[in-house]
Amino acid sequence: MIIVKTAEEIELMRESALIVSKTLGMLAKEVKPGVTTLQLDALAETFIRDHGAVPGFLGLYDFPNSLCMSPNAQVVHGIPNNTPLVEGDIISIDCGALKNKFYGDHAYTFEVGEVAPETKKLLEITKKSLYIGIREFKKGNRVGDVGYAIQKFTEDHGYGVVRELVGHGLGRKMHEDPEMPNYGKRGKGKKFIERMVVAIEPMTNLGTHRIKQLKDGWTILTADGKPSAHFEHNVAMVNGKPELLSTFKYVNDALGIVSEEEAEFRRHQLH
Ligand code: MG
Ligand code: MG
């Protein structure tokens, strides 16, 4: 069952989402060769707690850390460790925060130094597919419309769309209805309703869409060992249109990226 939020609850969710956005912005400056994912995890935990929130993933389903850190061929749910990042890596960072009983949950794939052109392109297309999906999250549409749009754009570029892991409704729980696959058929699935909130999160592989799981019971990686990218936003339906609660503004500011990608989905001034 989709849990509709009040206008006040959406404002609380915006607060939680912005803490995650700012955490990713802080991390953007720290992602470089030599740093370990455990060091980044510790920075994020402190930052989240300093902002009056609790790390959303720590202890959730018994996950051991604050961030899911998935380098290179890892898709999602990687566990932070002591291996330093090296030039040419990519690192998908998924971050959650819980404040005022509501979750924020979003993700960005960072480049470590200079990465291969084909990997850079994978990141660019995956991020674009996220906004293409968000555009379909509107009155009259259904879950399948978002999935179809993401899948079409992604597969037109020859990439693999992960099937087993999907986006989701978000609120007092990290995972609420509906599931939001990054594939689907137009006009199929649950109908969107006013003041619902979802996490839309394409997970895109350079090669095959197939995945496998490490024996740690968490880490998902591509079956062919090729890189995978992951970008995620939290979106509320307000007046029949998608409104972003999270933002990559802080990441963009940290990395010197000028982007208008979010302008059409934003009603609020950010500080
Ligand atoms: Mg996430
Ligand atoms: Mg999520």
Short mmCIF file of N, CA and C in Angstrom, two decimals, residues 90-268:
data_model
loop_
_atom_site.label_atom_id
_atom_site.label_comp_id
_atom_site.label_asym_id
_atom_site.label_seq_id
_atom_site.Cartn_x
_atom_site.Cartn_y
_atom_site.Cartn_z
N ILE A 90 35.94 3.97 -10.01
CA ILE A 90 34.71 4.70 -9.70
C ILE A 90 34.20 4.14 -8.37
N ILE A 91 33.46 5.00 -7.65
CA ILE A 91 32.92 4.53 -6.37
C ILE A 91 31.47 5.02 -6.22
N SER A 92 30.55 4.06 -6.15
CA SER A 92 29.15 4.41 -5.93
C SER A 92 28.92 4.51 -4.42
N ILE A 93 28.48 5.70 -4.00
CA ILE A 93 28.23 5.91 -2.58
C ILE A 93 26.73 6.10 -2.38
N ASP A 94 26.15 5.20 -1.60
CA ASP A 94 24.73 5.27 -1.27
C ASP A 94 24.64 5.65 0.20
N CYS A 95 23.84 6.67 0.50
CA CYS A 95 23.82 7.23 1.86
C CYS A 95 22.38 7.41 2.33
N GLY A 96 22.15 7.08 3.59
CA GLY A 96 20.83 7.28 4.17
C GLY A 96 20.93 8.09 5.45
N ALA A 97 19.89 8.85 5.75
CA ALA A 97 19.83 9.59 7.02
C ALA A 97 18.41 9.54 7.55
N LEU A 98 18.31 9.44 8.86
CA LEU A 98 17.01 9.40 9.51
C LEU A 98 16.91 10.57 10.47
N LYS A 99 15.93 11.44 10.23
CA LYS A 99 15.69 12.57 11.12
C LYS A 99 14.19 12.81 11.23
N ASN A 100 13.72 13.20 12.40
CA ASN A 100 12.28 13.41 12.61
C ASN A 100 11.45 12.22 12.15
N LYS A 101 12.05 11.02 12.30
CA LYS A 101 11.38 9.74 11.96
C LYS A 101 11.22 9.49 10.46
N PHE A 102 11.85 10.34 9.60
CA PHE A 102 11.75 10.13 8.16
C PHE A 102 13.14 9.95 7.54
N TYR A 103 13.15 9.09 6.52
CA TYR A 103 14.42 8.76 5.86
C TYR A 103 14.68 9.63 4.64
N GLY A 104 15.98 9.91 4.44
CA GLY A 104 16.49 10.36 3.15
C GLY A 104 17.39 9.25 2.64
N ASP A 105 17.48 9.09 1.32
CA ASP A 105 18.23 7.95 0.76
C ASP A 105 18.63 8.28 -0.66
N HIS A 106 19.88 8.72 -0.84
CA HIS A 106 20.27 8.84 -2.24
C HIS A 106 21.74 8.57 -2.49
N ALA A 107 22.08 8.52 -3.77
CA ALA A 107 23.36 7.92 -4.16
C ALA A 107 23.97 8.66 -5.35
N TYR A 108 25.30 8.58 -5.42
CA TYR A 108 26.05 9.21 -6.52
C TYR A 108 27.27 8.35 -6.80
N THR A 109 27.61 8.21 -8.07
CA THR A 109 28.84 7.49 -8.42
C THR A 109 29.92 8.51 -8.77
N PHE A 110 31.02 8.46 -8.01
CA PHE A 110 32.11 9.42 -8.16
C PHE A 110 33.26 8.82 -8.96
N GLU A 111 33.98 9.70 -9.65
CA GLU A 111 35.20 9.30 -10.34
C GLU A 111 36.37 9.55 -9.39
N VAL A 112 37.30 8.60 -9.37
CA VAL A 112 38.52 8.78 -8.57
C VAL A 112 39.64 9.17 -9.53
N GLY A 113 39.99 10.44 -9.50
CA GLY A 113 40.98 10.92 -10.48
C GLY A 113 40.42 10.80 -11.89
N GLU A 114 41.27 10.43 -12.82
CA GLU A 114 40.86 10.33 -14.22
C GLU A 114 40.40 8.90 -14.52
N VAL A 115 39.18 8.75 -15.03
CA VAL A 115 38.68 7.40 -15.34
C VAL A 115 38.60 7.20 -16.85
N ALA A 116 38.49 5.94 -17.27
CA ALA A 116 38.43 5.60 -18.70
C ALA A 116 37.22 6.27 -19.35
N PRO A 117 37.37 6.72 -20.60
CA PRO A 117 36.26 7.40 -21.28
C PRO A 117 34.97 6.59 -21.30
N GLU A 118 35.06 5.27 -21.50
CA GLU A 118 33.81 4.48 -21.57
C GLU A 118 33.12 4.42 -20.20
N THR A 119 33.90 4.52 -19.14
CA THR A 119 33.32 4.53 -17.79
C THR A 119 32.68 5.88 -17.51
N LYS A 120 33.37 6.93 -17.93
CA LYS A 120 32.84 8.30 -17.78
C LYS A 120 31.48 8.42 -18.46
N LYS A 121 31.39 7.83 -19.64
CA LYS A 121 30.14 7.86 -20.41
C LYS A 121 29.03 7.08 -19.67
N LEU A 122 29.40 5.94 -19.09
CA LEU A 122 28.43 5.15 -18.32
C LEU A 122 27.83 6.00 -17.19
N LEU A 123 28.68 6.74 -16.50
CA LEU A 123 28.21 7.59 -15.40
C LEU A 123 27.29 8.70 -15.91
N GLU A 124 27.71 9.29 -17.00
CA GLU A 124 26.93 10.40 -17.57
C GLU A 124 25.53 9.93 -18.00
N ILE A 125 25.48 8.79 -18.66
CA ILE A 125 24.19 8.27 -19.17
C ILE A 125 23.31 7.80 -18.01
N THR A 126 23.91 7.18 -17.01
CA THR A 126 23.12 6.71 -15.86
C THR A 126 22.50 7.90 -15.13
N LYS A 127 23.29 8.96 -14.94
CA LYS A 127 22.75 10.15 -14.27
C LYS A 127 21.64 10.76 -15.11
N LYS A 128 21.85 10.83 -16.41
CA LYS A 128 20.79 11.36 -17.28
C LYS A 128 19.52 10.51 -17.20
N SER A 129 19.70 9.20 -17.15
CA SER A 129 18.53 8.30 -17.11
C SER A 129 17.72 8.52 -15.85
N LEU A 130 18.40 8.92 -14.77
CA LEU A 130 17.69 9.21 -13.52
C LEU A 130 16.69 10.36 -13.74
N TYR A 131 17.17 11.43 -14.37
CA TYR A 131 16.28 12.59 -14.59
C TYR A 131 15.19 12.27 -15.62
N ILE A 132 15.53 11.41 -16.58
CA ILE A 132 14.52 10.98 -17.56
C ILE A 132 13.42 10.19 -16.85
N GLY A 133 13.80 9.36 -15.90
CA GLY A 133 12.82 8.61 -15.12
C GLY A 133 11.98 9.54 -14.25
N ILE A 134 12.63 10.49 -13.60
CA ILE A 134 11.93 11.41 -12.70
C ILE A 134 10.85 12.19 -13.47
N ARG A 135 11.16 12.56 -14.69
CA ARG A 135 10.21 13.32 -15.53
C ARG A 135 8.89 12.56 -15.72
N GLU A 136 8.94 11.23 -15.66
CA GLU A 136 7.74 10.40 -15.86
C GLU A 136 6.96 10.16 -14.57
N PHE A 137 7.51 10.64 -13.47
CA PHE A 137 6.83 10.48 -12.16
C PHE A 137 5.85 11.64 -12.02
N LYS A 138 4.68 11.49 -12.62
CA LYS A 138 3.72 12.59 -12.64
C LYS A 138 2.30 12.05 -12.68
N LYS A 139 1.36 12.94 -12.45
CA LYS A 139 -0.06 12.57 -12.40
C LYS A 139 -0.47 11.84 -13.67
N GLY A 140 -1.22 10.76 -13.49
CA GLY A 140 -1.72 10.00 -14.63
C GLY A 140 -0.81 8.86 -15.05
N ASN A 141 0.46 8.95 -14.66
CA ASN A 141 1.41 7.89 -15.02
C ASN A 141 1.43 6.77 -13.98
N ARG A 142 2.11 5.70 -14.36
CA ARG A 142 2.23 4.53 -13.50
C ARG A 142 3.70 4.14 -13.35
N VAL A 143 3.93 3.21 -12.41
CA VAL A 143 5.30 2.75 -12.13
C VAL A 143 6.03 2.33 -13.42
N GLY A 144 5.31 1.65 -14.30
CA GLY A 144 5.94 1.15 -15.54
C GLY A 144 6.42 2.27 -16.45
N ASP A 145 5.81 3.44 -16.37
CA ASP A 145 6.22 4.56 -17.23
C ASP A 145 7.62 5.05 -16.87
N VAL A 146 7.91 5.09 -15.57
CA VAL A 146 9.25 5.49 -15.13
C VAL A 146 10.27 4.43 -15.55
N GLY A 147 9.94 3.17 -15.28
CA GLY A 147 10.86 2.07 -15.62
C GLY A 147 11.12 2.00 -17.11
N TYR A 148 10.06 2.15 -17.88
CA TYR A 148 10.21 2.08 -19.34
C TYR A 148 11.16 3.17 -19.84
N ALA A 149 10.96 4.39 -19.35
CA ALA A 149 11.77 5.52 -19.83
C ALA A 149 13.26 5.30 -19.50
N ILE A 150 13.52 4.83 -18.29
CA ILE A 150 14.92 4.59 -17.89
C ILE A 150 15.51 3.46 -18.73
N GLN A 151 14.76 2.38 -18.85
CA GLN A 151 15.27 1.21 -19.59
C GLN A 151 15.54 1.54 -21.05
N LYS A 152 14.61 2.25 -21.68
CA LYS A 152 14.75 2.58 -23.11
C LYS A 152 16.02 3.39 -23.33
N PHE A 153 16.17 4.45 -22.56
CA PHE A 153 17.33 5.34 -22.72
C PHE A 153 18.64 4.58 -22.45
N THR A 154 18.63 3.76 -21.41
CA THR A 154 19.84 3.02 -21.01
C THR A 154 20.22 1.97 -22.05
N GLU A 155 19.23 1.20 -22.47
CA GLU A 155 19.53 0.12 -23.43
C GLU A 155 19.85 0.67 -24.81
N ASP A 156 19.30 1.82 -25.16
CA ASP A 156 19.67 2.46 -26.43
C ASP A 156 21.16 2.78 -26.47
N HIS A 157 21.77 2.92 -25.29
CA HIS A 157 23.21 3.16 -25.23
C HIS A 157 24.00 1.86 -25.07
N GLY A 158 23.29 0.74 -25.09
CA GLY A 158 23.96 -0.56 -25.06
C GLY A 158 24.31 -1.05 -23.67
N TYR A 159 23.76 -0.42 -22.64
CA TYR A 159 24.08 -0.80 -21.27
C TYR A 159 23.06 -1.80 -20.71
N GLY A 160 23.42 -2.43 -19.60
CA GLY A 160 22.55 -3.39 -18.94
C GLY A 160 21.82 -2.77 -17.76
N VAL A 161 20.50 -2.97 -17.70
CA VAL A 161 19.69 -2.48 -16.59
C VAL A 161 19.52 -3.59 -15.56
N VAL A 162 20.00 -3.34 -14.36
CA VAL A 162 19.90 -4.35 -13.30
C VAL A 162 18.43 -4.60 -12.98
N ARG A 163 18.06 -5.87 -12.89
CA ARG A 163 16.65 -6.25 -12.68
C ARG A 163 16.33 -6.51 -11.21
N GLU A 164 17.29 -7.11 -10.52
CA GLU A 164 16.99 -7.66 -9.19
C GLU A 164 16.87 -6.58 -8.12
N LEU A 165 17.42 -5.40 -8.37
CA LEU A 165 17.36 -4.33 -7.37
C LEU A 165 16.61 -3.16 -7.96
N VAL A 166 15.78 -2.53 -7.14
CA VAL A 166 14.85 -1.53 -7.67
C VAL A 166 14.73 -0.34 -6.73
N GLY A 167 14.19 0.75 -7.23
CA GLY A 167 13.83 1.88 -6.38
C GLY A 167 12.60 1.53 -5.56
N HIS A 168 12.11 2.51 -4.79
CA HIS A 168 11.09 2.18 -3.79
C HIS A 168 10.41 3.42 -3.25
N GLY A 169 9.25 3.22 -2.63
CA GLY A 169 8.65 4.28 -1.84
C GLY A 169 9.51 4.55 -0.62
N LEU A 170 9.37 5.76 -0.07
CA LEU A 170 10.24 6.17 1.03
C LEU A 170 9.41 6.97 2.04
N GLY A 171 9.77 6.85 3.31
CA GLY A 171 9.03 7.60 4.32
C GLY A 171 9.54 7.29 5.71
N ARG A 172 8.64 6.84 6.58
CA ARG A 172 9.06 6.42 7.92
C ARG A 172 9.84 5.12 7.83
N LYS A 173 9.68 4.43 6.73
CA LYS A 173 10.50 3.24 6.46
C LYS A 173 11.38 3.53 5.26
N MET A 174 12.55 2.88 5.26
CA MET A 174 13.47 3.04 4.13
C MET A 174 12.88 2.48 2.86
N HIS A 175 12.16 1.37 2.99
CA HIS A 175 11.56 0.76 1.81
C HIS A 175 10.06 0.61 2.00
N GLU A 176 9.32 1.44 1.27
CA GLU A 176 7.86 1.37 1.28
C GLU A 176 7.38 1.01 -0.13
N ASP A 177 6.10 0.76 -0.25
CA ASP A 177 5.51 0.58 -1.58
C ASP A 177 5.49 1.91 -2.31
N PRO A 178 5.54 1.94 -3.60
CA PRO A 178 5.69 0.78 -4.49
C PRO A 178 7.15 0.50 -4.80
N GLU A 179 7.43 -0.70 -5.28
CA GLU A 179 8.75 -0.95 -5.89
C GLU A 179 8.82 -0.15 -7.18
N MET A 180 10.00 0.39 -7.46
CA MET A 180 10.19 1.23 -8.65
C MET A 180 11.32 0.65 -9.52
N PRO A 181 11.00 -0.37 -10.33
CA PRO A 181 12.04 -0.97 -11.17
C PRO A 181 12.56 0.02 -12.22
N ASN A 182 13.78 -0.21 -12.66
CA ASN A 182 14.37 0.63 -13.71
C ASN A 182 14.12 0.02 -15.09
N TYR A 183 13.09 -0.81 -15.18
CA TYR A 183 12.66 -1.39 -16.44
C TYR A 183 11.15 -1.52 -16.33
N GLY A 184 10.47 -1.68 -17.44
CA GLY A 184 9.03 -1.85 -17.35
C GLY A 184 8.32 -1.53 -18.63
N LYS A 185 6.99 -1.58 -18.53
CA LYS A 185 6.14 -1.32 -19.70
C LYS A 185 5.30 -0.08 -19.45
N ARG A 186 5.16 0.70 -20.50
CA ARG A 186 4.33 1.91 -20.42
C ARG A 186 2.92 1.58 -19.94
N GLY A 187 2.39 2.41 -19.05
CA GLY A 187 1.00 2.27 -18.63
C GLY A 187 0.73 1.11 -17.69
N LYS A 188 1.78 0.40 -17.27
CA LYS A 188 1.59 -0.76 -16.38
C LYS A 188 2.03 -0.43 -14.95
N GLY A 189 1.52 -1.21 -14.01
CA GLY A 189 1.92 -1.06 -12.62
C GLY A 189 1.05 -0.08 -11.86
N LYS A 190 1.43 0.17 -10.61
CA LYS A 190 0.61 1.03 -9.74
C LYS A 190 0.56 2.46 -10.25
N LYS A 191 -0.60 3.08 -10.07
CA LYS A 191 -0.78 4.46 -10.49
C LYS A 191 -0.19 5.40 -9.44
N PHE A 192 0.45 6.45 -9.90
CA PHE A 192 1.03 7.43 -8.97
C PHE A 192 -0.07 8.29 -8.36
N ILE A 193 0.15 8.67 -7.08
CA ILE A 193 -0.84 9.52 -6.41
C ILE A 193 -0.17 10.71 -5.74
N GLU A 194 -0.93 11.75 -5.60
CA GLU A 194 -0.45 13.01 -5.03
C GLU A 194 0.14 12.78 -3.63
N ARG A 195 1.27 13.45 -3.38
CA ARG A 195 1.99 13.43 -2.09
C ARG A 195 2.55 12.05 -1.72
N MET A 196 2.80 11.22 -2.71
CA MET A 196 3.63 10.03 -2.44
C MET A 196 5.09 10.43 -2.65
N VAL A 197 5.99 9.69 -2.02
CA VAL A 197 7.43 9.97 -2.14
C VAL A 197 8.16 8.69 -2.54
N VAL A 198 9.00 8.80 -3.53
CA VAL A 198 9.75 7.62 -3.98
C VAL A 198 11.25 7.92 -4.08
N ALA A 199 12.03 6.84 -4.02
CA ALA A 199 13.45 6.88 -4.38
C ALA A 199 13.56 6.25 -5.76
N ILE A 200 14.01 7.05 -6.72
CA ILE A 200 14.25 6.53 -8.08
C ILE A 200 15.75 6.35 -8.21
N GLU A 201 16.19 5.15 -8.64
CA GLU A 201 17.62 4.86 -8.55
C GLU A 201 18.11 3.88 -9.60
N PRO A 202 18.37 4.38 -10.82
CA PRO A 202 18.93 3.48 -11.83
C PRO A 202 20.28 2.91 -11.43
N MET A 203 20.41 1.60 -11.63
CA MET A 203 21.68 0.88 -11.45
C MET A 203 22.01 0.29 -12.81
N THR A 204 23.08 0.79 -13.41
CA THR A 204 23.34 0.52 -14.82
C THR A 204 24.72 -0.08 -15.01
N ASN A 205 24.77 -1.17 -15.77
CA ASN A 205 26.03 -1.87 -15.99
C ASN A 205 26.59 -1.57 -17.39
N LEU A 206 27.90 -1.45 -17.46
CA LEU A 206 28.54 -1.22 -18.76
C LEU A 206 28.31 -2.42 -19.68
N GLY A 207 28.29 -3.61 -19.13
CA GLY A 207 28.08 -4.84 -19.92
C GLY A 207 26.73 -5.47 -19.63
N THR A 208 26.77 -6.73 -19.27
CA THR A 208 25.53 -7.48 -19.02
C THR A 208 24.73 -6.92 -17.83
N HIS A 209 23.42 -7.09 -17.90
CA HIS A 209 22.58 -6.66 -16.77
C HIS A 209 22.67 -7.66 -15.62
N ARG A 210 23.29 -8.81 -15.89
CA ARG A 210 23.29 -9.86 -14.86
C ARG A 210 24.24 -9.52 -13.70
N ILE A 211 23.86 -9.98 -12.54
CA ILE A 211 24.63 -9.68 -11.33
C ILE A 211 24.91 -10.95 -10.53
N LYS A 212 25.82 -10.83 -9.58
CA LYS A 212 25.99 -11.91 -8.60
C LYS A 212 26.22 -11.27 -7.23
N GLN A 213 26.21 -12.10 -6.21
CA GLN A 213 26.37 -11.58 -4.85
C GLN A 213 27.57 -12.24 -4.19
N LEU A 214 28.35 -11.43 -3.46
CA LEU A 214 29.49 -11.98 -2.73
C LEU A 214 29.01 -12.79 -1.52
N LYS A 215 29.93 -13.60 -1.00
CA LYS A 215 29.57 -14.46 0.14
C LYS A 215 29.30 -13.65 1.41
N ASP A 216 29.68 -12.35 1.41
CA ASP A 216 29.40 -11.54 2.59
C ASP A 216 27.90 -11.31 2.80
N GLY A 217 27.10 -11.76 1.80
CA GLY A 217 25.65 -11.64 1.93
C GLY A 217 25.12 -10.25 1.58
N TRP A 218 26.01 -9.34 1.22
CA TRP A 218 25.61 -7.97 0.89
C TRP A 218 25.99 -7.56 -0.53
N THR A 219 27.31 -7.60 -0.79
CA THR A 219 27.82 -6.97 -2.01
C THR A 219 27.26 -7.57 -3.29
N ILE A 220 26.67 -6.69 -4.11
CA ILE A 220 26.17 -7.09 -5.42
C ILE A 220 27.18 -6.61 -6.46
N LEU A 221 27.60 -7.48 -7.36
CA LEU A 221 28.50 -7.05 -8.42
C LEU A 221 28.09 -7.60 -9.78
N THR A 222 28.64 -6.97 -10.82
CA THR A 222 28.25 -7.39 -12.17
C THR A 222 28.79 -8.78 -12.44
N ALA A 223 28.03 -9.57 -13.21
CA ALA A 223 28.42 -10.95 -13.51
C ALA A 223 29.67 -10.98 -14.38
N ASP A 224 29.87 -9.94 -15.21
CA ASP A 224 31.01 -9.96 -16.14
C ASP A 224 32.20 -9.12 -15.66
N GLY A 225 32.09 -8.57 -14.46
CA GLY A 225 33.22 -7.82 -13.89
C GLY A 225 33.40 -6.42 -14.46
N LYS A 226 32.47 -6.00 -15.32
CA LYS A 226 32.56 -4.63 -15.87
C LYS A 226 31.93 -3.63 -14.90
N PRO A 227 32.27 -2.35 -15.06
CA PRO A 227 31.79 -1.35 -14.09
C PRO A 227 30.28 -1.18 -14.07
N SER A 228 29.80 -0.64 -12.96
CA SER A 228 28.38 -0.35 -12.78
C SER A 228 28.23 1.01 -12.11
N ALA A 229 27.17 1.73 -12.47
CA ALA A 229 26.93 3.06 -11.90
C ALA A 229 25.57 3.11 -11.20
N HIS A 230 25.45 4.03 -10.25
CA HIS A 230 24.22 4.12 -9.45
C HIS A 230 23.99 5.58 -9.05
N PHE A 231 22.86 6.11 -9.45
CA PHE A 231 22.47 7.46 -9.03
C PHE A 231 21.04 7.39 -8.50
N GLU A 232 20.79 8.13 -7.41
CA GLU A 232 19.48 8.01 -6.76
C GLU A 232 19.02 9.37 -6.24
N HIS A 233 17.74 9.66 -6.45
CA HIS A 233 17.12 10.86 -5.89
C HIS A 233 15.84 10.51 -5.16
N ASN A 234 15.42 11.38 -4.25
CA ASN A 234 14.13 11.27 -3.57
C ASN A 234 13.19 12.31 -4.15
N VAL A 235 12.02 11.85 -4.55
CA VAL A 235 11.10 12.70 -5.29
C VAL A 235 9.69 12.61 -4.71
N ALA A 236 9.07 13.76 -4.49
CA ALA A 236 7.68 13.81 -4.03
C ALA A 236 6.79 14.24 -5.18
N MET A 237 5.56 13.73 -5.20
CA MET A 237 4.62 14.22 -6.20
C MET A 237 3.79 15.36 -5.59
N VAL A 238 4.01 16.56 -6.12
CA VAL A 238 3.33 17.75 -5.61
C VAL A 238 2.63 18.45 -6.78
N ASN A 239 1.32 18.66 -6.63
CA ASN A 239 0.51 19.23 -7.72
C ASN A 239 0.67 18.44 -9.01
N GLY A 240 0.77 17.12 -8.85
CA GLY A 240 0.82 16.24 -10.02
C GLY A 240 2.16 16.20 -10.71
N LYS A 241 3.15 16.89 -10.13
CA LYS A 241 4.47 16.94 -10.78
C LYS A 241 5.56 16.43 -9.84
N PRO A 242 6.67 15.97 -10.43
CA PRO A 242 7.78 15.51 -9.59
C PRO A 242 8.51 16.68 -8.95
N GLU A 243 8.70 16.60 -7.64
CA GLU A 243 9.49 17.64 -6.96
C GLU A 243 10.65 16.97 -6.24
N LEU A 244 11.85 17.41 -6.55
CA LEU A 244 13.05 16.80 -5.94
C LEU A 244 13.16 17.21 -4.49
N LEU A 245 13.37 16.22 -3.61
CA LEU A 245 13.66 16.52 -2.21
C LEU A 245 15.17 16.50 -1.99
N SER A 246 15.86 15.64 -2.72
CA SER A 246 17.33 15.60 -2.65
C SER A 246 17.90 16.43 -3.80
N THR A 247 19.19 16.64 -3.75
CA THR A 247 19.84 17.44 -4.82
C THR A 247 21.30 17.06 -4.95
N PHE A 248 21.80 17.15 -6.17
CA PHE A 248 23.25 16.98 -6.38
C PHE A 248 23.96 18.33 -6.39
N LYS A 249 23.25 19.39 -5.98
CA LYS A 249 23.85 20.74 -5.97
C LYS A 249 25.18 20.75 -5.20
N TYR A 250 25.20 20.09 -4.05
CA TYR A 250 26.38 20.17 -3.19
C TYR A 250 27.55 19.38 -3.79
N VAL A 251 27.21 18.27 -4.44
CA VAL A 251 28.25 17.52 -5.16
C VAL A 251 28.77 18.37 -6.32
N ASN A 252 27.85 18.94 -7.06
CA ASN A 252 28.24 19.77 -8.22
C ASN A 252 29.13 20.93 -7.78
N ASP A 253 28.72 21.59 -6.69
CA ASP A 253 29.51 22.72 -6.17
C ASP A 253 30.93 22.25 -5.81
N ALA A 254 31.00 21.09 -5.13
CA ALA A 254 32.30 20.58 -4.70
C ALA A 254 33.19 20.21 -5.88
N LEU A 255 32.57 19.71 -6.94
CA LEU A 255 33.35 19.23 -8.09
C LEU A 255 33.47 20.28 -9.19
N GLY A 256 32.84 21.44 -8.99
CA GLY A 256 32.91 22.47 -10.01
C GLY A 256 32.09 22.16 -11.25
N ILE A 257 31.03 21.37 -11.06
CA ILE A 257 30.16 21.02 -12.19
C ILE A 257 29.01 22.04 -12.27
N VAL A 258 28.82 22.61 -13.44
CA VAL A 258 27.68 23.51 -13.65
C VAL A 258 26.58 22.70 -14.33
N SER A 259 25.40 22.65 -13.70
CA SER A 259 24.34 21.78 -14.23
C SER A 259 22.96 22.43 -14.04
N GLU A 260 22.14 22.32 -15.07
CA GLU A 260 20.76 22.80 -14.99
C GLU A 260 19.79 21.61 -14.91
N GLU A 261 20.35 20.41 -14.75
CA GLU A 261 19.54 19.18 -14.81
C GLU A 261 18.36 19.19 -13.85
N GLU A 262 18.54 19.84 -12.69
CA GLU A 262 17.50 19.74 -11.65
C GLU A 262 16.51 20.89 -11.67
N ALA A 263 16.79 21.91 -12.48
CA ALA A 263 16.01 23.16 -12.41
C ALA A 263 14.50 22.92 -12.54
N GLU A 264 14.11 22.06 -13.48
CA GLU A 264 12.67 21.87 -13.74
C GLU A 264 11.95 21.11 -12.62
N PHE A 265 12.71 20.47 -11.74
CA PHE A 265 12.09 19.67 -10.68
C PHE A 265 12.14 20.36 -9.32
N ARG A 266 12.56 21.64 -9.33
CA ARG A 266 12.81 22.28 -8.05
C ARG A 266 11.89 23.48 -7.86
N ARG A 267 11.28 23.54 -6.70
CA ARG A 267 10.40 24.64 -6.35
C ARG A 267 11.05 25.49 -5.26
N HIS A 268 12.04 24.87 -4.58
CA HIS A 268 12.58 25.49 -3.39
C HIS A 268 13.97 26.04 -3.59
#
